[in-house]
Amino acid sequence: MNINIVLVEPRIPQNVGNIARTAAVTGAKLHLVEPLGFTITDRQLKRAGLDYWHSLDVTTYRDIDKLFATVGEDCFFFTTKAEKTYDKARFTDGCYLFFGREDAGLDESLLSSGRGDNLRIPMINDSRSLNLSNSVAIAVYEALRQNEFSDLRLSSPRGL
């Protein structure tokens, strides 16, 4: 299954490193929309991604409009402002999962643009938000689960 993870203006290199690792082990593509709060060569970014960088498909865009010139139709915007929960969405092959800055989320103009579904991950009242890398992992694995973990190994290589 082709999944596209989109990080719009991420700030924390460790989060992006963890997300890069999730992308690498699931075969997802990673899209980074500038400005970034770090450089791709940032030591913390590489450390969090460990030795998975060689198998990562990552593209960087100068702005959101450059990204939308290449995006398919199935877009999902993850936000604490949505009413619809992520488990009610139907994730399809080639879908794009959008996540915003750690300190601000996705811009309101994007959420109201009609370009995709706004989705939330349920939390208890008065909680601000989950960590960005945790949110991405939840969304990616839900999309994979809905598609029967297509193309992923479902058992231990050693039969453990």
PDB file of C-alpha atoms in Angstrom:
ATOM      1  CA  MET A   1       0.000   0.000   0.000  1.00  0.00           C
ATOM      2  CA  ASN A   2       1.282   3.453  -0.875  1.00  0.00           C
ATOM      3  CA  ILE A   3       0.955   5.923   1.990  1.00  0.00           C
ATOM      4  CA  ASN A   4       2.191   9.488   1.891  1.00  0.00           C
ATOM      5  CA  ILE A   5       3.083  11.175   5.174  1.00  0.00           C
ATOM      6  CA  VAL A   6       3.093  14.970   4.893  1.00  0.00           C
ATOM      7  CA  LEU A   7       4.705  17.089   7.602  1.00  0.00           C
ATOM      8  CA  VAL A   8       3.921  20.772   7.203  1.00  0.00           C
ATOM      9  CA  GLU A   9       6.640  22.971   8.718  1.00  0.00           C
ATOM     10  CA  PRO A  10       7.875  20.505  11.369  1.00  0.00           C
ATOM     11  CA  ARG A  11      10.102  22.001  14.061  1.00  0.00           C
ATOM     12  CA  ILE A  12      11.591  19.173  16.130  1.00  0.00           C
ATOM     13  CA  PRO A  13      14.254  16.983  14.481  1.00  0.00           C
ATOM     14  CA  GLN A  14      13.741  14.036  16.827  1.00  0.00           C
ATOM     15  CA  ASN A  15      10.048  13.857  15.851  1.00  0.00           C
ATOM     16  CA  VAL A  16      10.904  13.857  12.171  1.00  0.00           C
ATOM     17  CA  GLY A  17      13.592  11.248  12.737  1.00  0.00           C
ATOM     18  CA  ASN A  18      11.075   8.971  14.451  1.00  0.00           C
ATOM     19  CA  ILE A  19       8.539   9.587  11.679  1.00  0.00           C
ATOM     20  CA  ALA A  20      11.207   8.842   9.070  1.00  0.00           C
ATOM     21  CA  ARG A  21      11.815   5.502  10.756  1.00  0.00           C
ATOM     22  CA  THR A  22       8.070   4.731  10.710  1.00  0.00           C
ATOM     23  CA  ALA A  23       7.978   5.658   7.020  1.00  0.00           C
ATOM     24  CA  ALA A  24      10.978   3.478   6.224  1.00  0.00           C
ATOM     25  CA  VAL A  25       9.681   0.346   7.958  1.00  0.00           C
ATOM     26  CA  THR A  26       6.196   0.682   6.437  1.00  0.00           C
ATOM     27  CA  GLY A  27       7.239   1.734   2.936  1.00  0.00           C
ATOM     28  CA  ALA A  28       5.501   5.105   3.291  1.00  0.00           C
ATOM     29  CA  LYS A  29       6.767   8.166   1.454  1.00  0.00           C
ATOM     30  CA  LEU A  30       7.712  11.197   3.526  1.00  0.00           C
ATOM     31  CA  HIS A  31       6.955  14.729   2.303  1.00  0.00           C
ATOM     32  CA  LEU A  32       8.379  17.721   4.192  1.00  0.00           C
ATOM     33  CA  VAL A  33       6.972  21.205   3.609  1.00  0.00           C
ATOM     34  CA  GLU A  34       9.322  24.087   4.441  1.00  0.00           C
ATOM     35  CA  PRO A  35      10.238  26.014   6.427  1.00  0.00           C
ATOM     36  CA  LEU A  36      11.708  23.292   8.614  1.00  0.00           C
ATOM     37  CA  GLY A  37      12.951  23.925  12.149  1.00  0.00           C
ATOM     38  CA  PHE A  38      16.191  22.057  11.408  1.00  0.00           C
ATOM     39  CA  THR A  39      18.377  20.962   8.518  1.00  0.00           C
ATOM     40  CA  ILE A  40      18.077  17.513   6.951  1.00  0.00           C
ATOM     41  CA  THR A  41      21.666  16.861   7.988  1.00  0.00           C
ATOM     42  CA  ASP A  42      20.859  17.644  11.636  1.00  0.00           C
ATOM     43  CA  ARG A  43      22.629  15.102  13.848  1.00  0.00           C
ATOM     44  CA  GLN A  44      19.540  14.650  16.062  1.00  0.00           C
ATOM     45  CA  LEU A  45      17.380  13.963  13.021  1.00  0.00           C
ATOM     46  CA  LYS A  46      19.737  11.276  11.738  1.00  0.00           C
ATOM     47  CA  ARG A  47      20.159   9.758  15.196  1.00  0.00           C
ATOM     48  CA  ALA A  48      16.404   9.333  15.667  1.00  0.00           C
ATOM     49  CA  GLY A  49      16.094   7.722  12.220  1.00  0.00           C
ATOM     50  CA  LEU A  50      19.061   5.457  12.949  1.00  0.00           C
ATOM     51  CA  ASP A  51      20.185   3.429   9.977  1.00  0.00           C
ATOM     52  CA  TYR A  52      16.940   3.667   8.001  1.00  0.00           C
ATOM     53  CA  TRP A  53      17.840   6.746   5.961  1.00  0.00           C
ATOM     54  CA  HIS A  54      19.104   4.712   3.003  1.00  0.00           C
ATOM     55  CA  SER A  55      15.659   3.141   2.499  1.00  0.00           C
ATOM     56  CA  LEU A  56      13.639   6.322   2.958  1.00  0.00           C
ATOM     57  CA  ASP A  57      11.749   8.027   0.130  1.00  0.00           C
ATOM     58  CA  VAL A  58      11.674  11.695   1.195  1.00  0.00           C
ATOM     59  CA  THR A  59      10.815  14.840  -0.777  1.00  0.00           C
ATOM     60  CA  THR A  60      11.047  18.432   0.441  1.00  0.00           C
ATOM     61  CA  TYR A  61       8.841  21.264  -0.891  1.00  0.00           C
ATOM     62  CA  ARG A  62       9.387  25.007  -0.577  1.00  0.00           C
ATOM     63  CA  ASP A  63       5.734  25.570   0.266  1.00  0.00           C
ATOM     64  CA  ILE A  64       2.368  23.851   0.449  1.00  0.00           C
ATOM     65  CA  ASP A  65       1.372  24.946  -3.079  1.00  0.00           C
ATOM     66  CA  LYS A  66       4.368  23.089  -4.560  1.00  0.00           C
ATOM     67  CA  LEU A  67       3.220  19.968  -2.741  1.00  0.00           C
ATOM     68  CA  PHE A  68      -0.402  20.298  -3.886  1.00  0.00           C
ATOM     69  CA  ALA A  69       0.798  20.396  -7.496  1.00  0.00           C
ATOM     70  CA  THR A  70       1.694  16.704  -7.039  1.00  0.00           C
ATOM     71  CA  VAL A  71      -0.912  15.447  -4.514  1.00  0.00           C
ATOM     72  CA  GLY A  72      -3.609  12.913  -5.290  1.00  0.00           C
ATOM     73  CA  GLU A  73      -7.235  13.250  -4.256  1.00  0.00           C
ATOM     74  CA  ASP A  74      -7.318  11.313  -0.984  1.00  0.00           C
ATOM     75  CA  CYS A  75      -6.071  13.819   1.589  1.00  0.00           C
ATOM     76  CA  PHE A  76      -6.580  13.579   5.333  1.00  0.00           C
ATOM     77  CA  PHE A  77      -5.738  16.455   7.663  1.00  0.00           C
ATOM     78  CA  PHE A  78      -5.051  15.454  11.266  1.00  0.00           C
ATOM     79  CA  THR A  79      -6.091  18.113  13.740  1.00  0.00           C
ATOM     80  CA  THR A  80      -7.426  18.473  17.262  1.00  0.00           C
ATOM     81  CA  LYS A  81     -10.106  20.759  15.757  1.00  0.00           C
ATOM     82  CA  ALA A  82     -11.916  18.014  13.801  1.00  0.00           C
ATOM     83  CA  GLU A  83     -15.158  16.333  14.807  1.00  0.00           C
ATOM     84  CA  LYS A  84     -14.613  13.158  12.757  1.00  0.00           C
ATOM     85  CA  THR A  85     -12.315  10.554  14.291  1.00  0.00           C
ATOM     86  CA  TYR A  86      -9.630   8.814  12.241  1.00  0.00           C
ATOM     87  CA  ASP A  87     -11.294   5.400  12.566  1.00  0.00           C
ATOM     88  CA  LYS A  88     -14.283   6.688  10.550  1.00  0.00           C
ATOM     89  CA  ALA A  89     -12.114   7.515   7.523  1.00  0.00           C
ATOM     90  CA  ARG A  90     -11.449   5.096   4.669  1.00  0.00           C
ATOM     91  CA  PHE A  91      -7.763   5.213   3.786  1.00  0.00           C
ATOM     92  CA  THR A  92      -6.996   4.147   0.232  1.00  0.00           C
ATOM     93  CA  ASP A  93      -3.865   3.315  -1.721  1.00  0.00           C
ATOM     94  CA  GLY A  94      -1.940   6.509  -2.405  1.00  0.00           C
ATOM     95  CA  CYS A  95      -3.589   8.536   0.374  1.00  0.00           C
ATOM     96  CA  TYR A  96      -1.903  11.584   1.895  1.00  0.00           C
ATOM     97  CA  LEU A  97      -1.835  11.988   5.680  1.00  0.00           C
ATOM     98  CA  PHE A  98      -1.148  15.620   6.669  1.00  0.00           C
ATOM     99  CA  PHE A  99       0.252  16.741  10.017  1.00  0.00           C
ATOM    100  CA  GLY A 100       1.133  20.263  11.132  1.00  0.00           C
ATOM    101  CA  ARG A 101       3.751  21.953  13.236  1.00  0.00           C
ATOM    102  CA  GLU A 102       4.248  20.644  16.751  1.00  0.00           C
ATOM    103  CA  ASP A 103       3.451  24.053  18.235  1.00  0.00           C
ATOM    104  CA  ALA A 104       0.592  25.148  15.981  1.00  0.00           C
ATOM    105  CA  GLY A 105      -0.850  22.247  13.992  1.00  0.00           C
ATOM    106  CA  LEU A 106      -2.170  22.727  10.472  1.00  0.00           C
ATOM    107  CA  ASP A 107      -3.173  26.190   9.301  1.00  0.00           C
ATOM    108  CA  GLU A 108      -6.890  26.972   9.519  1.00  0.00           C
ATOM    109  CA  SER A 109      -6.968  27.907   5.808  1.00  0.00           C
ATOM    110  CA  LEU A 110      -5.849  24.378   4.902  1.00  0.00           C
ATOM    111  CA  LEU A 111      -8.385  22.783   7.253  1.00  0.00           C
ATOM    112  CA  SER A 112     -11.221  24.806   5.706  1.00  0.00           C
ATOM    113  CA  SER A 113     -10.008  24.453   2.103  1.00  0.00           C
ATOM    114  CA  GLY A 114     -12.186  21.437   1.289  1.00  0.00           C
ATOM    115  CA  ARG A 115      -9.149  19.594  -0.118  1.00  0.00           C
ATOM    116  CA  GLY A 116      -9.580  16.687   2.280  1.00  0.00           C
ATOM    117  CA  ASP A 117     -11.150  15.256   5.407  1.00  0.00           C
ATOM    118  CA  ASN A 118     -10.284  16.713   8.796  1.00  0.00           C
ATOM    119  CA  LEU A 119      -9.668  13.931  11.313  1.00  0.00           C
ATOM    120  CA  ARG A 120      -8.912  13.767  15.004  1.00  0.00           C
ATOM    121  CA  ILE A 121      -7.350  11.200  17.290  1.00  0.00           C
ATOM    122  CA  PRO A 122      -9.512  10.924  20.429  1.00  0.00           C
ATOM    123  CA  MET A 123      -8.025  12.113  23.730  1.00  0.00           C
ATOM    124  CA  ILE A 124      -9.367  12.955  27.155  1.00  0.00           C
ATOM    125  CA  ASN A 125     -10.792  16.437  27.706  1.00  0.00           C
ATOM    126  CA  ASP A 126      -8.369  19.290  28.306  1.00  0.00           C
ATOM    127  CA  SER A 127      -5.507  17.475  26.552  1.00  0.00           C
ATOM    128  CA  ARG A 128      -3.603  19.632  24.094  1.00  0.00           C
ATOM    129  CA  SER A 129      -2.352  16.972  21.678  1.00  0.00           C
ATOM    130  CA  LEU A 130      -0.354  13.810  21.218  1.00  0.00           C
ATOM    131  CA  ASN A 131       3.287  13.869  20.217  1.00  0.00           C
ATOM    132  CA  LEU A 132       3.602  14.327  16.448  1.00  0.00           C
ATOM    133  CA  SER A 133       5.490  11.083  15.830  1.00  0.00           C
ATOM    134  CA  ASN A 134       2.921   9.119  17.858  1.00  0.00           C
ATOM    135  CA  SER A 135       0.068  10.670  15.885  1.00  0.00           C
ATOM    136  CA  VAL A 136       1.720   9.755  12.596  1.00  0.00           C
ATOM    137  CA  ALA A 137       2.267   6.166  13.733  1.00  0.00           C
ATOM    138  CA  ILE A 138      -1.392   5.822  14.772  1.00  0.00           C
ATOM    139  CA  ALA A 139      -2.599   7.119  11.394  1.00  0.00           C
ATOM    140  CA  VAL A 140      -0.175   5.089   9.279  1.00  0.00           C
ATOM    141  CA  TYR A 141      -0.949   1.843  11.041  1.00  0.00           C
ATOM    142  CA  GLU A 142      -4.696   2.448  10.847  1.00  0.00           C
ATOM    143  CA  ALA A 143      -4.375   2.947   7.086  1.00  0.00           C
ATOM    144  CA  LEU A 144      -2.306  -0.244   6.856  1.00  0.00           C
ATOM    145  CA  ARG A 145      -4.760  -2.176   9.063  1.00  0.00           C
ATOM    146  CA  GLN A 146      -7.696  -1.131   6.897  1.00  0.00           C
ATOM    147  CA  ASN A 147      -5.824  -2.510   3.909  1.00  0.00           C
ATOM    148  CA  GLU A 148      -4.868  -5.786   5.636  1.00  0.00           C
ATOM    149  CA  PHE A 149      -1.242  -4.684   6.118  1.00  0.00           C
ATOM    150  CA  SER A 150      -0.651  -4.968   2.391  1.00  0.00           C
ATOM    151  CA  ASP A 151       3.016  -5.597   1.517  1.00  0.00           C
ATOM    152  CA  LEU A 152       4.113  -5.968   5.157  1.00  0.00           C
ATOM    153  CA  ARG A 153       5.566  -9.073   6.757  1.00  0.00           C
ATOM    154  CA  LEU A 154       2.980 -10.438   9.197  1.00  0.00           C
ATOM    155  CA  SER A 155       5.110 -13.065  10.923  1.00  0.00           C
ATOM    156  CA  SER A 156       8.574 -13.301  12.382  1.00  0.00           C
ATOM    157  CA  PRO A 157      11.267 -14.234   9.833  1.00  0.00           C
ATOM    158  CA  ARG A 158      12.452 -16.898  12.309  1.00  0.00           C
ATOM    159  CA  GLY A 159       9.002 -18.179  13.184  1.00  0.00           C
ATOM    160  CA  LEU A 160       9.295 -16.806  16.740  1.00  0.00           C
TER     161      LEU A 160
END
